[in-house]
PDB file of C-alpha atoms in Angstrom:
ATOM      1  CA  UNK A 865       0.064  -0.032   0.119  1.00  0.00           C
ATOM      2  CA  UNK A 866       0.887   3.816  -0.322  1.00  0.00           C
ATOM      3  CA  UNK A 867       1.642   5.377   3.016  1.00  0.00           C
ATOM      4  CA  UNK A 868       1.482   8.820   3.664  1.00  0.00           C
ATOM      5  CA  UNK A 869       3.313  10.227   6.646  1.00  0.00           C
ATOM      6  CA  UNK A 870       3.235  13.694   7.370  1.00  0.00           C
ATOM      7  CA  UNK A 871       5.563  14.659  10.497  1.00  0.00           C
ATOM      8  CA  UNK A 872       4.729  18.305  11.217  1.00  0.00           C
ATOM      9  CA  UNK A 873       8.429  19.416  12.875  1.00  0.00           C
ATOM     10  CA  UNK A 874      10.301  18.032   9.814  1.00  0.00           C
ATOM     11  CA  UNK A 875       8.188  19.600   7.676  1.00  0.00           C
ATOM     12  CA  UNK A 876       8.005  23.195   9.508  1.00  0.00           C
ATOM     13  CA  UNK A 877      11.328  23.356  10.793  1.00  0.00           C
ATOM     14  CA  UNK A 878      10.235  23.755  14.256  1.00  0.00           C
ATOM     15  CA  UNK A 879      13.432  23.995  16.217  1.00  0.00           C
ATOM     16  CA  UNK A 880      11.485  22.921  19.508  1.00  0.00           C
ATOM     17  CA  UNK A 881       9.955  19.928  18.574  1.00  0.00           C
ATOM     18  CA  UNK A 882      12.865  19.129  16.008  1.00  0.00           C
ATOM     19  CA  UNK A 883      14.516  16.467  17.668  1.00  0.00           C
ATOM     20  CA  UNK A 884      11.302  14.167  18.629  1.00  0.00           C
ATOM     21  CA  UNK A 885       9.805  14.772  15.313  1.00  0.00           C
ATOM     22  CA  UNK A 886      12.634  13.576  13.278  1.00  0.00           C
ATOM     23  CA  UNK A 887      12.965  10.841  15.646  1.00  0.00           C
ATOM     24  CA  UNK A 888       9.197   9.445  15.381  1.00  0.00           C
ATOM     25  CA  UNK A 889       9.497   9.707  11.741  1.00  0.00           C
ATOM     26  CA  UNK A 890      12.552   7.977  11.344  1.00  0.00           C
ATOM     27  CA  UNK A 891      10.997   5.442  13.502  1.00  0.00           C
ATOM     28  CA  UNK A 892       7.614   4.792  11.688  1.00  0.00           C
ATOM     29  CA  UNK A 893       9.214   4.782   8.365  1.00  0.00           C
ATOM     30  CA  UNK A 894      11.645   2.388   8.974  1.00  0.00           C
ATOM     31  CA  UNK A 895       8.788   0.325  10.317  1.00  0.00           C
ATOM     32  CA  UNK A 896       6.437   0.639   7.261  1.00  0.00           C
ATOM     33  CA  UNK A 897       9.319  -0.140   5.469  1.00  0.00           C
ATOM     34  CA  UNK A 898      10.417  -3.345   7.168  1.00  0.00           C
ATOM     35  CA  UNK A 899       6.775  -4.610   6.276  1.00  0.00           C
ATOM     36  CA  UNK A 900       7.065  -3.890   2.596  1.00  0.00           C
ATOM     37  CA  UNK A 901       4.649  -0.720   2.359  1.00  0.00           C
ATOM     38  CA  UNK A 902       5.387   2.056  -0.400  1.00  0.00           C
ATOM     39  CA  UNK A 903       6.225   5.344   1.883  1.00  0.00           C
ATOM     40  CA  UNK A 904       5.939   8.685   1.249  1.00  0.00           C
ATOM     41  CA  UNK A 905       6.160  12.071   3.375  1.00  0.00           C
ATOM     42  CA  UNK A 906       5.850  15.583   3.177  1.00  0.00           C
ATOM     43  CA  UNK A 907       8.702  17.621   2.695  1.00  0.00           C
ATOM     44  CA  UNK A 908       9.736  20.752   1.966  1.00  0.00           C
ATOM     45  CA  UNK A 909      13.814  20.027   1.090  1.00  0.00           C
ATOM     46  CA  UNK A 910      13.478  16.990  -0.533  1.00  0.00           C
ATOM     47  CA  UNK A 911      15.285  14.103   1.244  1.00  0.00           C
ATOM     48  CA  UNK A 912      15.630  13.810   4.567  1.00  0.00           C
ATOM     49  CA  UNK A 913      18.518  11.975   6.002  1.00  0.00           C
ATOM     50  CA  UNK A 914      18.119   8.256   7.450  1.00  0.00           C
ATOM     51  CA  UNK A 915      14.341   8.855   6.753  1.00  0.00           C
ATOM     52  CA  UNK A 916      12.866   5.635   4.198  1.00  0.00           C
ATOM     53  CA  UNK A 917      10.532   6.303   1.409  1.00  0.00           C
ATOM     54  CA  UNK A 918       9.961   9.012  -0.933  1.00  0.00           C
ATOM     55  CA  UNK A 919       9.548  12.491  -0.163  1.00  0.00           C
ATOM     56  CA  UNK A 920       6.656  14.560  -1.453  1.00  0.00           C
ATOM     57  CA  UNK A 921       7.576  18.295  -2.304  1.00  0.00           C
ATOM     58  CA  UNK A 922       5.072  20.592  -0.525  1.00  0.00           C
ATOM     59  CA  UNK A 923       4.282  23.505  -2.805  1.00  0.00           C
ATOM     60  CA  UNK A 924       3.019  26.492  -0.927  1.00  0.00           C
ATOM     61  CA  UNK A 925       0.525  26.318   2.138  1.00  0.00           C
ATOM     62  CA  UNK A 926       0.884  22.662   3.367  1.00  0.00           C
ATOM     63  CA  UNK A 927      -2.768  22.519   4.352  1.00  0.00           C
ATOM     64  CA  UNK A 928      -3.805  23.328   1.114  1.00  0.00           C
ATOM     65  CA  UNK A 929      -1.082  20.812  -0.702  1.00  0.00           C
ATOM     66  CA  UNK A 930      -2.388  18.296   1.401  1.00  0.00           C
ATOM     67  CA  UNK A 931      -6.199  18.435   0.816  1.00  0.00           C
ATOM     68  CA  UNK A 932      -4.879  18.531  -3.380  1.00  0.00           C
ATOM     69  CA  UNK A 933      -2.648  14.826  -2.706  1.00  0.00           C
ATOM     70  CA  UNK A 934      -4.150  13.075   0.196  1.00  0.00           C
ATOM     71  CA  UNK A 935      -6.644  11.198  -2.297  1.00  0.00           C
ATOM     72  CA  UNK A 936      -3.883   9.435  -4.086  1.00  0.00           C
ATOM     73  CA  UNK A 937      -2.753   7.380  -0.970  1.00  0.00           C
ATOM     74  CA  UNK A 938      -4.100   4.511   0.518  1.00  0.00           C
ATOM     75  CA  UNK A 939      -3.605   5.495   4.377  1.00  0.00           C
ATOM     76  CA  UNK A 940      -2.228   8.345   6.071  1.00  0.00           C
ATOM     77  CA  UNK A 941      -0.767   9.377   9.301  1.00  0.00           C
ATOM     78  CA  UNK A 942      -0.316  12.485  11.074  1.00  0.00           C
ATOM     79  CA  UNK A 943       2.694  13.208  13.865  1.00  0.00           C
ATOM     80  CA  UNK A 944       2.005  16.748  14.962  1.00  0.00           C
ATOM     81  CA  UNK A 945       1.197  19.193  17.798  1.00  0.00           C
ATOM     82  CA  UNK A 946      -1.844  19.720  19.465  1.00  0.00           C
ATOM     83  CA  UNK A 947      -1.279  23.350  19.821  1.00  0.00           C
ATOM     84  CA  UNK A 948      -3.081  25.702  17.587  1.00  0.00           C
ATOM     85  CA  UNK A 949      -5.466  22.681  16.147  1.00  0.00           C
ATOM     86  CA  UNK A 950      -2.674  21.988  13.939  1.00  0.00           C
ATOM     87  CA  UNK A 951      -3.336  18.124  14.536  1.00  0.00           C
ATOM     88  CA  UNK A 952      -6.874  18.590  14.279  1.00  0.00           C
ATOM     89  CA  UNK A 953      -7.286  20.143  10.783  1.00  0.00           C
ATOM     90  CA  UNK A 954      -4.458  18.262   9.386  1.00  0.00           C
ATOM     91  CA  UNK A 955      -5.844  14.978  10.441  1.00  0.00           C
ATOM     92  CA  UNK A 956      -9.542  16.321   9.135  1.00  0.00           C
ATOM     93  CA  UNK A 957      -8.207  16.478   5.524  1.00  0.00           C
ATOM     94  CA  UNK A 958      -7.128  12.960   6.043  1.00  0.00           C
ATOM     95  CA  UNK A 959     -10.154  11.747   7.275  1.00  0.00           C
ATOM     96  CA  UNK A 960     -12.068  13.282   4.470  1.00  0.00           C
ATOM     97  CA  UNK A 961      -9.513  12.182   1.806  1.00  0.00           C
ATOM     98  CA  UNK A 962      -7.998   8.627   2.622  1.00  0.00           C
ATOM     99  CA  UNK A 963      -7.627   5.961   4.889  1.00  0.00           C
ATOM    100  CA  UNK A 964      -6.928   7.498   8.812  1.00  0.00           C
ATOM    101  CA  UNK A 965      -4.530   5.386  10.708  1.00  0.00           C
ATOM    102  CA  UNK A 966      -4.660   7.708  13.635  1.00  0.00           C
ATOM    103  CA  UNK A 967      -7.706   8.702  16.077  1.00  0.00           C
ATOM    104  CA  UNK A 968     -10.459  10.268  14.747  1.00  0.00           C
ATOM    105  CA  UNK A 969     -10.676  14.490  14.031  1.00  0.00           C
ATOM    106  CA  UNK A 970     -13.468  15.014  16.946  1.00  0.00           C
ATOM    107  CA  UNK A 971     -11.417  12.709  19.339  1.00  0.00           C
ATOM    108  CA  UNK A 972      -8.247  15.222  18.698  1.00  0.00           C
ATOM    109  CA  UNK A 973     -10.633  18.300  19.221  1.00  0.00           C
ATOM    110  CA  UNK A 974     -11.168  17.057  22.809  1.00  0.00           C
ATOM    111  CA  UNK A 975      -7.604  15.761  23.979  1.00  0.00           C
ATOM    112  CA  UNK A 976      -6.199  19.079  23.068  1.00  0.00           C
ATOM    113  CA  UNK A 977      -8.063  20.937  25.064  1.00  0.00           C
ATOM    114  CA  UNK A 978      -6.571  20.183  28.838  1.00  0.00           C
ATOM    115  CA  UNK A 979      -9.388  21.756  30.510  1.00  0.00           C
ATOM    116  CA  UNK A 980     -12.040  19.645  28.746  1.00  0.00           C
ATOM    117  CA  UNK A 981     -10.060  16.767  29.217  1.00  0.00           C
ATOM    118  CA  UNK A 982      -9.720  17.275  32.698  1.00  0.00           C
ATOM    119  CA  UNK A 983     -13.528  17.881  33.204  1.00  0.00           C
ATOM    120  CA  UNK A 984     -14.595  15.278  31.227  1.00  0.00           C
ATOM    121  CA  UNK A 985     -12.090  12.618  33.094  1.00  0.00           C
ATOM    122  CA  UNK A 986     -13.195  13.909  36.826  1.00  0.00           C
ATOM    123  CA  UNK A 987     -17.042  13.533  35.713  1.00  0.00           C
ATOM    124  CA  UNK A 988     -15.966   9.979  35.415  1.00  0.00           C
ATOM    125  CA  UNK A 989     -14.565   9.737  38.622  1.00  0.00           C
ATOM    126  CA  UNK A 990     -10.566   9.200  37.035  1.00  0.00           C
ATOM    127  CA  UNK A 991      -8.160  11.002  38.867  1.00  0.00           C
ATOM    128  CA  UNK A 992      -6.354  13.707  37.371  1.00  0.00           C
ATOM    129  CA  UNK A 993      -4.692  16.542  38.687  1.00  0.00           C
ATOM    130  CA  UNK A 994      -7.119  19.653  40.068  1.00  0.00           C
ATOM    131  CA  UNK A 995      -7.661  22.881  38.030  1.00  0.00           C
ATOM    132  CA  UNK A 996      -6.735  25.866  40.290  1.00  0.00           C
ATOM    133  CA  UNK A 997      -8.962  29.328  40.732  1.00  0.00           C
ATOM    134  CA  UNK A 998      -5.908  31.941  39.730  1.00  0.00           C
ATOM    135  CA  UNK A 999      -7.496  34.317  41.795  1.00  0.00           C
ATOM    136  CA  UNK A1000      -7.111  31.654  45.139  1.00  0.00           C
ATOM    137  CA  UNK A1001      -3.444  30.460  44.713  1.00  0.00           C
ATOM    138  CA  UNK A1002      -2.332  32.487  47.144  1.00  0.00           C
ATOM    139  CA  UNK A1003      -3.671  30.372  49.450  1.00  0.00           C
ATOM    140  CA  UNK A1004      -2.007  27.979  48.087  1.00  0.00           C
ATOM    141  CA  UNK A1005       0.923  26.922  50.068  1.00  0.00           C
ATOM    142  CA  UNK A1006       3.132  24.433  47.780  1.00  0.00           C
ATOM    143  CA  UNK A1007       3.891  24.452  44.333  1.00  0.00           C
ATOM    144  CA  UNK A1008       1.744  24.389  41.220  1.00  0.00           C
ATOM    145  CA  UNK A1009       1.765  23.791  37.307  1.00  0.00           C
ATOM    146  CA  UNK A1010       1.071  26.336  34.593  1.00  0.00           C
ATOM    147  CA  UNK A1011       0.556  24.913  31.095  1.00  0.00           C
ATOM    148  CA  UNK A1012      -1.017  25.929  28.004  1.00  0.00           C
ATOM    149  CA  UNK A1013      -4.710  25.047  27.678  1.00  0.00           C
ATOM    150  CA  UNK A1014      -3.923  23.820  24.162  1.00  0.00           C
ATOM    151  CA  UNK A1015      -0.193  22.784  24.449  1.00  0.00           C
ATOM    152  CA  UNK A1016       1.717  19.623  23.208  1.00  0.00           C
ATOM    153  CA  UNK A1017       4.027  17.741  25.761  1.00  0.00           C
ATOM    154  CA  UNK A1018       5.939  19.729  28.139  1.00  0.00           C
ATOM    155  CA  UNK A1019       6.428  22.814  26.127  1.00  0.00           C
ATOM    156  CA  UNK A1020       5.428  25.345  27.701  1.00  0.00           C
ATOM    157  CA  UNK A1021       5.123  24.065  31.038  1.00  0.00           C
ATOM    158  CA  UNK A1022       5.864  25.652  34.382  1.00  0.00           C
ATOM    159  CA  UNK A1023       6.630  24.513  37.848  1.00  0.00           C
ATOM    160  CA  UNK A1024       5.558  27.758  39.521  1.00  0.00           C
ATOM    161  CA  UNK A1025       6.252  28.516  43.600  1.00  0.00           C
ATOM    162  CA  UNK A1026       3.002  31.039  44.667  1.00  0.00           C
ATOM    163  CA  UNK A1027       6.246  33.161  46.168  1.00  0.00           C
ATOM    164  CA  UNK A1028       6.045  36.324  44.147  1.00  0.00           C
ATOM    165  CA  UNK A1029       3.255  35.249  41.768  1.00  0.00           C
ATOM    166  CA  UNK A1030       1.084  37.354  40.547  1.00  0.00           C
ATOM    167  CA  UNK A1031      -2.184  36.227  38.901  1.00  0.00           C
ATOM    168  CA  UNK A1032      -2.014  38.832  36.379  1.00  0.00           C
ATOM    169  CA  UNK A1033       0.967  36.452  34.718  1.00  0.00           C
ATOM    170  CA  UNK A1034      -1.527  34.182  33.851  1.00  0.00           C
ATOM    171  CA  UNK A1035      -2.360  34.351  29.782  1.00  0.00           C
ATOM    172  CA  UNK A1036      -6.081  33.329  29.007  1.00  0.00           C
ATOM    173  CA  UNK A1037      -5.621  30.576  27.067  1.00  0.00           C
ATOM    174  CA  UNK A1038      -3.321  28.848  30.394  1.00  0.00           C
ATOM    175  CA  UNK A1039      -4.507  27.092  33.261  1.00  0.00           C
ATOM    176  CA  UNK A1040      -3.094  26.591  36.834  1.00  0.00           C
ATOM    177  CA  UNK A1041      -2.971  22.597  37.765  1.00  0.00           C
ATOM    178  CA  UNK A1042      -2.218  20.969  41.387  1.00  0.00           C
ATOM    179  CA  UNK A1043       1.246  19.738  41.300  1.00  0.00           C
ATOM    180  CA  UNK A1044       1.349  16.416  42.484  1.00  0.00           C
ATOM    181  CA  UNK A1045       4.927  14.403  43.372  1.00  0.00           C
ATOM    182  CA  UNK A1046       5.283  11.535  42.250  1.00  0.00           C
ATOM    183  CA  UNK A1047       6.884   8.719  38.876  1.00  0.00           C
ATOM    184  CA  UNK A1048       6.036  10.240  36.045  1.00  0.00           C
ATOM    185  CA  UNK A1049       5.071   7.007  33.186  1.00  0.00           C
ATOM    186  CA  UNK A1050       3.023   7.210  30.094  1.00  0.00           C
ATOM    187  CA  UNK A1051       1.448   4.045  28.567  1.00  0.00           C
ATOM    188  CA  UNK A1052       1.317   3.016  25.079  1.00  0.00           C
ATOM    189  CA  UNK A1053      -1.358   1.648  22.953  1.00  0.00           C
ATOM    190  CA  UNK A1054      -3.448   0.494  20.564  1.00  0.00           C
ATOM    191  CA  UNK A1055      -7.265   1.239  20.142  1.00  0.00           C
ATOM    192  CA  UNK A1056      -9.290  -0.294  17.515  1.00  0.00           C
ATOM    193  CA  UNK A1057     -13.091  -0.302  16.789  1.00  0.00           C
ATOM    194  CA  UNK A1058     -13.907  -3.023  18.635  1.00  0.00           C
ATOM    195  CA  UNK A1059     -10.342  -4.503  19.996  1.00  0.00           C
ATOM    196  CA  UNK A1060      -7.423  -3.045  22.164  1.00  0.00           C
ATOM    197  CA  UNK A1061      -3.906  -4.036  22.266  1.00  0.00           C
ATOM    198  CA  UNK A1062      -1.734  -2.721  25.197  1.00  0.00           C
ATOM    199  CA  UNK A1063       1.974  -2.096  24.227  1.00  0.00           C
ATOM    200  CA  UNK A1064       4.403  -1.130  27.128  1.00  0.00           C
ATOM    201  CA  UNK A1065       4.569   1.710  30.370  1.00  0.00           C
ATOM    202  CA  UNK A1066       7.119   3.677  29.713  1.00  0.00           C
ATOM    203  CA  UNK A1067       9.364   5.954  32.285  1.00  0.00           C
ATOM    204  CA  UNK A1068       9.228   9.782  31.276  1.00  0.00           C
ATOM    205  CA  UNK A1069      12.740  11.709  32.367  1.00  0.00           C
ATOM    206  CA  UNK A1070      11.410  15.014  33.230  1.00  0.00           C
ATOM    207  CA  UNK A1071      13.401  17.817  34.637  1.00  0.00           C
ATOM    208  CA  UNK A1072      11.504  20.138  37.487  1.00  0.00           C
ATOM    209  CA  UNK A1073      13.061  23.352  37.254  1.00  0.00           C
ATOM    210  CA  UNK A1074      11.060  26.899  36.583  1.00  0.00           C
ATOM    211  CA  UNK A1075      10.430  24.902  33.442  1.00  0.00           C
ATOM    212  CA  UNK A1076       9.460  21.597  33.062  1.00  0.00           C
ATOM    213  CA  UNK A1077      11.868  19.435  30.158  1.00  0.00           C
ATOM    214  CA  UNK A1078      11.146  16.554  28.959  1.00  0.00           C
ATOM    215  CA  UNK A1079      14.539  14.733  28.743  1.00  0.00           C
ATOM    216  CA  UNK A1080      13.789  11.064  27.276  1.00  0.00           C
ATOM    217  CA  UNK A1081      12.416   7.704  28.450  1.00  0.00           C
ATOM    218  CA  UNK A1082      13.105   4.083  29.271  1.00  0.00           C
ATOM    219  CA  UNK A1083      11.275   1.430  27.914  1.00  0.00           C
ATOM    220  CA  UNK A1084       9.637  -0.670  29.682  1.00  0.00           C
ATOM    221  CA  UNK A1085       8.869   0.351  32.757  1.00  0.00           C
ATOM    222  CA  UNK A1086       9.748  -2.036  35.473  1.00  0.00           C
ATOM    223  CA  UNK A1087       6.719  -2.482  37.673  1.00  0.00           C
ATOM    224  CA  UNK A1088       4.416  -4.994  39.223  1.00  0.00           C
ATOM    225  CA  UNK A1089       1.737  -6.532  37.458  1.00  0.00           C
ATOM    226  CA  UNK A1090      -0.501  -5.498  39.802  1.00  0.00           C
ATOM    227  CA  UNK A1091       0.281  -1.825  38.757  1.00  0.00           C
ATOM    228  CA  UNK A1092       0.622  -2.888  35.068  1.00  0.00           C
ATOM    229  CA  UNK A1093      -2.734  -4.201  34.882  1.00  0.00           C
ATOM    230  CA  UNK A1094      -4.323  -1.097  36.763  1.00  0.00           C
ATOM    231  CA  UNK A1095      -2.786   1.513  34.359  1.00  0.00           C
ATOM    232  CA  UNK A1096      -3.604  -0.420  31.596  1.00  0.00           C
ATOM    233  CA  UNK A1097      -6.828  -0.772  32.115  1.00  0.00           C
ATOM    234  CA  UNK A1098      -7.288   2.846  32.988  1.00  0.00           C
ATOM    235  CA  UNK A1099      -5.612   3.629  30.188  1.00  0.00           C
ATOM    236  CA  UNK A1100      -8.258   1.949  28.210  1.00  0.00           C
ATOM    237  CA  UNK A1101     -11.002   3.545  29.887  1.00  0.00           C
ATOM    238  CA  UNK A1102      -9.707   6.636  29.470  1.00  0.00           C
ATOM    239  CA  UNK A1103      -9.159   6.230  25.696  1.00  0.00           C
ATOM    240  CA  UNK A1104     -12.540   5.148  25.430  1.00  0.00           C
ATOM    241  CA  UNK A1105     -14.260   7.696  26.940  1.00  0.00           C
ATOM    242  CA  UNK A1106     -12.285  10.518  24.677  1.00  0.00           C
ATOM    243  CA  UNK A1107     -12.784   8.509  21.400  1.00  0.00           C
ATOM    244  CA  UNK A1108      -9.010   8.003  20.620  1.00  0.00           C
ATOM    245  CA  UNK A1109      -8.214   5.158  17.964  1.00  0.00           C
ATOM    246  CA  UNK A1110      -5.191   3.833  16.707  1.00  0.00           C
ATOM    247  CA  UNK A1111      -1.540   4.852  18.418  1.00  0.00           C
ATOM    248  CA  UNK A1112      -2.069   7.038  21.424  1.00  0.00           C
ATOM    249  CA  UNK A1113       0.151   7.535  24.655  1.00  0.00           C
ATOM    250  CA  UNK A1114      -1.257   8.879  28.062  1.00  0.00           C
ATOM    251  CA  UNK A1115       1.183  10.882  30.411  1.00  0.00           C
ATOM    252  CA  UNK A1116       0.656  10.181  34.155  1.00  0.00           C
ATOM    253  CA  UNK A1117       1.993  10.743  37.343  1.00  0.00           C
ATOM    254  CA  UNK A1118       1.917   8.131  39.988  1.00  0.00           C
ATOM    255  CA  UNK A1119       1.367   9.786  43.381  1.00  0.00           C
ATOM    256  CA  UNK A1120       3.910   9.456  46.053  1.00  0.00           C
ATOM    257  CA  UNK A1121       1.255   9.938  48.740  1.00  0.00           C
ATOM    258  CA  UNK A1122      -1.499   7.614  47.435  1.00  0.00           C
ATOM    259  CA  UNK A1123       0.217   5.481  44.982  1.00  0.00           C
ATOM    260  CA  UNK A1124      -2.555   6.024  42.847  1.00  0.00           C
ATOM    261  CA  UNK A1125      -2.345   6.950  39.087  1.00  0.00           C
ATOM    262  CA  UNK A1126      -3.371  10.461  38.304  1.00  0.00           C
ATOM    263  CA  UNK A1127      -3.988  11.456  34.195  1.00  0.00           C
ATOM    264  CA  UNK A1128      -1.834  14.257  33.055  1.00  0.00           C
ATOM    265  CA  UNK A1129      -2.377  14.420  29.284  1.00  0.00           C
ATOM    266  CA  UNK A1130      -3.703  12.215  26.650  1.00  0.00           C
ATOM    267  CA  UNK A1131      -1.858  12.377  23.274  1.00  0.00           C
ATOM    268  CA  UNK A1132      -4.057  10.944  20.270  1.00  0.00           C
ATOM    269  CA  UNK A1133      -0.747  10.507  18.135  1.00  0.00           C
ATOM    270  CA  UNK A1134       2.235   8.588  17.856  1.00  0.00           C
ATOM    271  CA  UNK A1135       4.782   9.636  21.083  1.00  0.00           C
ATOM    272  CA  UNK A1136       8.495   9.923  21.204  1.00  0.00           C
ATOM    273  CA  UNK A1137       8.077   6.486  23.407  1.00  0.00           C
ATOM    274  CA  UNK A1138       8.030   4.542  20.106  1.00  0.00           C
ATOM    275  CA  UNK A1139      11.471   5.084  19.764  1.00  0.00           C
ATOM    276  CA  UNK A1140      11.839   2.580  22.307  1.00  0.00           C
ATOM    277  CA  UNK A1141       8.572   0.676  22.151  1.00  0.00           C
ATOM    278  CA  UNK A1142       9.834  -0.375  18.343  1.00  0.00           C
ATOM    279  CA  UNK A1143      12.956  -1.839  19.898  1.00  0.00           C
ATOM    280  CA  UNK A1144      11.622  -4.057  22.565  1.00  0.00           C
ATOM    281  CA  UNK A1145       8.464  -5.399  21.349  1.00  0.00           C
ATOM    282  CA  UNK A1146       7.958  -8.637  18.704  1.00  0.00           C
ATOM    283  CA  UNK A1147       6.043  -7.116  16.533  1.00  0.00           C
ATOM    284  CA  UNK A1148       6.324  -3.873  13.874  1.00  0.00           C
ATOM    285  CA  UNK A1149       4.865  -1.197  14.666  1.00  0.00           C
ATOM    286  CA  UNK A1150       3.570  -0.334  11.765  1.00  0.00           C
ATOM    287  CA  UNK A1151       2.259  -3.954  11.518  1.00  0.00           C
ATOM    288  CA  UNK A1152      -0.067  -3.480  14.730  1.00  0.00           C
ATOM    289  CA  UNK A1153      -1.135  -0.175  12.923  1.00  0.00           C
ATOM    290  CA  UNK A1154      -2.169  -1.462   9.525  1.00  0.00           C
ATOM    291  CA  UNK A1155      -3.826  -4.589  11.009  1.00  0.00           C
ATOM    292  CA  UNK A1156      -5.618  -2.373  13.796  1.00  0.00           C
ATOM    293  CA  UNK A1157      -7.242  -0.457  10.692  1.00  0.00           C
ATOM    294  CA  UNK A1158      -7.563  -3.158   7.910  1.00  0.00           C
ATOM    295  CA  UNK A1159      -7.593  -6.579   9.099  1.00  0.00           C
ATOM    296  CA  UNK A1160      -8.361  -6.642  13.118  1.00  0.00           C
ATOM    297  CA  UNK A1161      -8.371 -10.361  13.305  1.00  0.00           C
ATOM    298  CA  UNK A1162      -4.861 -10.258  12.525  1.00  0.00           C
ATOM    299  CA  UNK A1163      -4.204  -7.917  15.804  1.00  0.00           C
ATOM    300  CA  UNK A1164      -2.304 -10.199  18.475  1.00  0.00           C
ATOM    301  CA  UNK A1165      -4.058 -10.150  21.750  1.00  0.00           C
ATOM    302  CA  UNK A1166      -0.569  -9.354  23.470  1.00  0.00           C
ATOM    303  CA  UNK A1167       3.106  -8.556  22.627  1.00  0.00           C
ATOM    304  CA  UNK A1168       6.568  -9.567  24.460  1.00  0.00           C
ATOM    305  CA  UNK A1169       8.626  -7.160  25.414  1.00  0.00           C
ATOM    306  CA  UNK A1170      12.461  -7.922  25.116  1.00  0.00           C
ATOM    307  CA  UNK A1171      15.199  -5.911  26.929  1.00  0.00           C
ATOM    308  CA  UNK A1172      15.214  -2.386  28.080  1.00  0.00           C
ATOM    309  CA  UNK A1173      15.680   0.804  25.595  1.00  0.00           C
ATOM    310  CA  UNK A1174      16.740   4.261  26.700  1.00  0.00           C
ATOM    311  CA  UNK A1175      16.617   6.992  24.643  1.00  0.00           C
ATOM    312  CA  UNK A1176      17.639  10.744  25.503  1.00  0.00           C
ATOM    313  CA  UNK A1177      16.652  13.980  23.522  1.00  0.00           C
ATOM    314  CA  UNK A1178      18.705  17.192  22.841  1.00  0.00           C
ATOM    315  CA  UNK A1179      17.215  19.780  24.587  1.00  0.00           C
TER     316      UNK A1179
END
């Protein structure tokens, strides 16, 4: 099949997420290549070193260009940030033109709004860091998180102490959230129409200064079977509530006080953890994505994990 990969950071050369974007594009192009798919990817500068497949030279605005060419491919997958509805708009074009291997636009729209997502989860009795009233943070004696309402990953996320804090510093599109000390992990899974497949739990390497910085990860995260089962069942519930399909990653913090998982972010798209996942599971990620969409009966009931893979990003 002709598979179109659209990776936003390498297409736009966004320096803030270029390293992560290239890593994900390379991992996916390698994986689809290994199962004999014809790979195409969008580029404004021709062939990208290390990326398998054929570059499609983008002419003019990439949204308009994608609308013109997406129908030529059998399936497509978008890797892009949720901010400014970029992932939503690009996926909407794909959904209207060909087979979308990722989450549907409506699910992406929900997950992109951290305020709405948190309210939905808490209404369903799923634990998430509480959203704080910025007019009352002077009464808070501990640290808290300031993050963009429509952000992506750790970009723009800050750990704030109320000493010297001014409520006027909050932008209209930012939210304040409870800071929970604990272990930072993520889950990776594939959701289909009738089946789901748990992949891995992943350790997140995060630096907490004033800026919160994602440094990389370790795949898999070593934990007890009981905790693994708990978090994966919770991940499936969250994915179903939000309507996610295909590959997704969910960020958690496991509270040091209660040892309970809190949902921090839902990423309805490929995440950086796929770099490690494709090294340690016994199936190609592309094989799983394709069967999830085209032949769910061929999707395995589980994957085997062999070894450990650590990756670090240049920050």
